[in-house]
JSON list of C-alpha atoms in Angstrom, two decimals:
[
{"chain": "Y", "resi": 1, "resn": "GLY", "atom": "CA", "xyz": [-9.53, 54.11, 0.98]},
{"chain": "Y", "resi": 2, "resn": "ASP", "atom": "CA", "xyz": [-11.26, 57.44, 2.19]},
{"chain": "Y", "resi": 3, "resn": "LEU", "atom": "CA", "xyz": [-12.84, 57.30, 5.49]},
{"chain": "Y", "resi": 4, "resn": "LEU", "atom": "CA", "xyz": [-16.46, 58.38, 5.51]},
{"chain": "Y", "resi": 5, "resn": "PRO", "atom": "CA", "xyz": [-16.76, 61.09, 8.23]},
{"chain": "Y", "resi": 6, "resn": "ALA", "atom": "CA", "xyz": [-20.59, 61.03, 8.41]},
{"chain": "Y", "resi": 7, "resn": "ASP", "atom": "CA", "xyz": [-23.73, 58.95, 7.71]},
{"chain": "Y", "resi": 8, "resn": "GLY", "atom": "CA", "xyz": [-25.53, 59.53, 4.47]},
{"chain": "Y", "resi": 9, "resn": "VAL", "atom": "CA", "xyz": [-27.66, 58.47, 1.57]},
{"chain": "Y", "resi": 10, "resn": "LEU", "atom": "CA", "xyz": [-26.00, 57.83, -1.75]},
{"chain": "Y", "resi": 11, "resn": "ILE", "atom": "CA", "xyz": [-27.31, 60.09, -4.41]},
{"chain": "Y", "resi": 12, "resn": "GLN", "atom": "CA", "xyz": [-24.72, 59.44, -7.35]},
{"chain": "Y", "resi": 13, "resn": "GLY", "atom": "CA", "xyz": [-22.31, 56.65, -7.47]},
{"chain": "Y", "resi": 14, "resn": "ASN", "atom": "CA", "xyz": [-19.92, 54.86, -9.85]},
{"chain": "Y", "resi": 15, "resn": "ASP", "atom": "CA", "xyz": [-19.04, 51.25, -8.98]},
{"chain": "Y", "resi": 16, "resn": "LEU", "atom": "CA", "xyz": [-18.89, 52.19, -5.20]},
{"chain": "Y", "resi": 17, "resn": "LYS", "atom": "CA", "xyz": [-17.47, 49.51, -2.82]},
{"chain": "Y", "resi": 18, "resn": "ILE", "atom": "CA", "xyz": [-17.27, 50.07, 0.74]},
{"chain": "Y", "resi": 19, "resn": "ASP", "atom": "CA", "xyz": [-15.17, 48.33, 3.59]},
{"chain": "Y", "resi": 20, "resn": "GLU", "atom": "CA", "xyz": [-17.83, 48.21, 6.52]},
{"chain": "Y", "resi": 21, "resn": "SER", "atom": "CA", "xyz": [-15.71, 45.80, 8.70]},
{"chain": "Y", "resi": 22, "resn": "ALA", "atom": "CA", "xyz": [-15.20, 48.40, 11.28]},
{"chain": "Y", "resi": 23, "resn": "LEU", "atom": "CA", "xyz": [-18.86, 48.26, 11.91]},
{"chain": "Y", "resi": 24, "resn": "THR", "atom": "CA", "xyz": [-20.09, 44.84, 11.04]},
{"chain": "Y", "resi": 25, "resn": "GLY", "atom": "CA", "xyz": [-16.86, 42.63, 11.28]},
{"chain": "Y", "resi": 26, "resn": "GLU", "atom": "CA", "xyz": [-17.48, 41.49, 7.72]},
{"chain": "Y", "resi": 27, "resn": "SER", "atom": "CA", "xyz": [-14.36, 41.44, 5.57]},
{"chain": "Y", "resi": 28, "resn": "ASP", "atom": "CA", "xyz": [-16.22, 41.53, 2.24]},
{"chain": "Y", "resi": 29, "resn": "HIS", "atom": "CA", "xyz": [-16.59, 44.83, 0.57]},
{"chain": "Y", "resi": 30, "resn": "VAL", "atom": "CA", "xyz": [-20.22, 45.93, 0.18]},
{"chain": "Y", "resi": 31, "resn": "ARG", "atom": "CA", "xyz": [-21.30, 47.30, -3.23]},
{"chain": "Y", "resi": 32, "resn": "LYS", "atom": "CA", "xyz": [-23.43, 50.49, -2.86]},
{"chain": "Y", "resi": 33, "resn": "SER", "atom": "CA", "xyz": [-25.93, 51.58, -5.52]},
{"chain": "Y", "resi": 34, "resn": "LEU", "atom": "CA", "xyz": [-28.84, 53.99, -5.76]},
{"chain": "Y", "resi": 35, "resn": "ASP", "atom": "CA", "xyz": [-31.34, 51.34, -6.04]},
{"chain": "Y", "resi": 36, "resn": "LYS", "atom": "CA", "xyz": [-29.93, 48.82, -3.59]},
{"chain": "Y", "resi": 37, "resn": "ASP", "atom": "CA", "xyz": [-28.24, 49.52, -0.41]},
{"chain": "Y", "resi": 38, "resn": "PRO", "atom": "CA", "xyz": [-27.70, 53.34, -0.73]},
{"chain": "Y", "resi": 39, "resn": "LEU", "atom": "CA", "xyz": [-26.77, 53.93, 2.99]},
{"chain": "Y", "resi": 40, "resn": "LEU", "atom": "CA", "xyz": [-23.22, 55.01, 3.63]},
{"chain": "Y", "resi": 41, "resn": "LEU", "atom": "CA", "xyz": [-22.20, 54.92, 7.26]},
{"chain": "Y", "resi": 42, "resn": "SER", "atom": "CA", "xyz": [-19.51, 56.90, 9.18]},
{"chain": "Y", "resi": 43, "resn": "GLY", "atom": "CA", "xyz": [-16.33, 54.94, 10.13]},
{"chain": "Y", "resi": 44, "resn": "THR", "atom": "CA", "xyz": [-16.30, 52.83, 6.89]},
{"chain": "Y", "resi": 45, "resn": "HIS", "atom": "CA", "xyz": [-13.85, 53.15, 4.04]},
{"chain": "Y", "resi": 46, "resn": "VAL", "atom": "CA", "xyz": [-14.33, 53.55, 0.31]},
{"chain": "Y", "resi": 47, "resn": "MET", "atom": "CA", "xyz": [-12.33, 50.93, -1.34]},
{"chain": "Y", "resi": 48, "resn": "GLU", "atom": "CA", "xyz": [-13.38, 51.29, -5.01]},
{"chain": "Y", "resi": 49, "resn": "GLY", "atom": "CA", "xyz": [-15.29, 53.68, -7.17]},
{"chain": "Y", "resi": 50, "resn": "SER", "atom": "CA", "xyz": [-16.73, 57.18, -6.29]},
{"chain": "Y", "resi": 51, "resn": "GLY", "atom": "CA", "xyz": [-19.89, 58.78, -5.19]},
{"chain": "Y", "resi": 52, "resn": "ARG", "atom": "CA", "xyz": [-21.90, 61.65, -3.67]},
{"chain": "Y", "resi": 53, "resn": "MET", "atom": "CA", "xyz": [-24.21, 61.56, -0.61]},
{"chain": "Y", "resi": 54, "resn": "VAL", "atom": "CA", "xyz": [-26.32, 63.51, 1.34]},
{"chain": "Y", "resi": 55, "resn": "VAL", "atom": "CA", "xyz": [-25.31, 63.69, 4.92]},
{"chain": "Y", "resi": 56, "resn": "THR", "atom": "CA", "xyz": [-28.10, 62.45, 7.35]},
{"chain": "Y", "resi": 57, "resn": "ALA", "atom": "CA", "xyz": [-26.13, 62.36, 10.71]},
{"chain": "Y", "resi": 58, "resn": "VAL", "atom": "CA", "xyz": [-22.64, 63.43, 12.05]},
{"chain": "Y", "resi": 59, "resn": "GLY", "atom": "CA", "xyz": [-20.88, 62.92, 15.41]},
{"chain": "Y", "resi": 60, "resn": "VAL", "atom": "CA", "xyz": [-22.71, 61.27, 18.23]},
{"chain": "Y", "resi": 61, "resn": "ASN", "atom": "CA", "xyz": [-25.89, 60.81, 16.10]},
{"chain": "Y", "resi": 62, "resn": "SER", "atom": "CA", "xyz": [-24.13, 58.90, 13.43]},
{"chain": "Y", "resi": 63, "resn": "GLN", "atom": "CA", "xyz": [-24.07, 55.04, 13.42]},
{"chain": "Y", "resi": 64, "resn": "SER", "atom": "CA", "xyz": [-20.29, 54.97, 14.76]},
{"chain": "Y", "resi": 65, "resn": "GLY", "atom": "CA", "xyz": [-21.05, 57.80, 17.32]},
{"chain": "Y", "resi": 66, "resn": "ILE", "atom": "CA", "xyz": [-23.95, 55.78, 18.74]},
{"chain": "Y", "resi": 67, "resn": "ILE", "atom": "CA", "xyz": [-21.83, 52.77, 18.90]},
{"chain": "Y", "resi": 68, "resn": "PHE", "atom": "CA", "xyz": [-18.95, 54.61, 20.68]},
{"chain": "Y", "resi": 69, "resn": "THR", "atom": "CA", "xyz": [-21.56, 56.17, 23.12]},
{"chain": "Y", "resi": 70, "resn": "LEU", "atom": "CA", "xyz": [-22.99, 52.73, 24.13]},
{"chain": "Y", "resi": 71, "resn": "LEU", "atom": "CA", "xyz": [-19.54, 51.43, 24.70]},
{"chain": "Y", "resi": 72, "resn": "GLY", "atom": "CA", "xyz": [-18.58, 54.44, 26.84]},
{"chain": "Y", "resi": 73, "resn": "ALA", "atom": "CA", "xyz": [-16.05, 55.78, 24.40]},
{"chain": "Y", "resi": 74, "resn": "THR", "atom": "CA", "xyz": [-17.14, 59.12, 24.14]},
{"chain": "Y", "resi": 75, "resn": "GLY", "atom": "CA", "xyz": [-13.79, 60.76, 25.14]},
{"chain": "Y", "resi": 76, "resn": "ASP", "atom": "CA", "xyz": [-15.36, 62.65, 28.07]},
{"chain": "Y", "resi": 77, "resn": "ASP", "atom": "CA", "xyz": [-13.57, 60.77, 30.92]},
{"chain": "Y", "resi": 78, "resn": "GLU", "atom": "CA", "xyz": [-14.94, 61.92, 34.32]},
{"chain": "Y", "resi": 79, "resn": "ASP", "atom": "CA", "xyz": [-11.80, 60.15, 35.82]},
{"chain": "Y", "resi": 80, "resn": "ASP", "atom": "CA", "xyz": [-8.82, 61.99, 34.11]},
{"chain": "Y", "resi": 81, "resn": "GLY", "atom": "CA", "xyz": [-6.24, 60.00, 36.10]},
{"chain": "Y", "resi": 82, "resn": "LYS", "atom": "CA", "xyz": [-5.04, 63.10, 38.16]},
{"chain": "Y", "resi": 83, "resn": "ASP", "atom": "CA", "xyz": [-6.47, 61.62, 41.41]},
{"chain": "Y", "resi": 84, "resn": "ARG", "atom": "CA", "xyz": [-5.07, 58.08, 40.77]},
{"chain": "Y", "resi": 85, "resn": "LYS", "atom": "CA", "xyz": [-2.46, 56.69, 43.28]},
{"chain": "Y", "resi": 86, "resn": "GLY", "atom": "CA", "xyz": [-0.18, 53.89, 42.64]}
]
């Protein structure tokens, strides 16, 4: 499945099922539709169907970006290992 690179709201979809296990830990695929659960989150994978979305957040402002920031996994390491001994 395609990886969603940004958060967004579904505006058009055709039998869309998303794997949100990377964010929720839930292994079941989630059915997305315009009238029920239209939010699509970055870091999740499209498993079935197709759709279009309006992007609402990218990078550190997306749900996965917020999680990575809270975990301290931003990629901006103050200690780059150069001063490390042993």
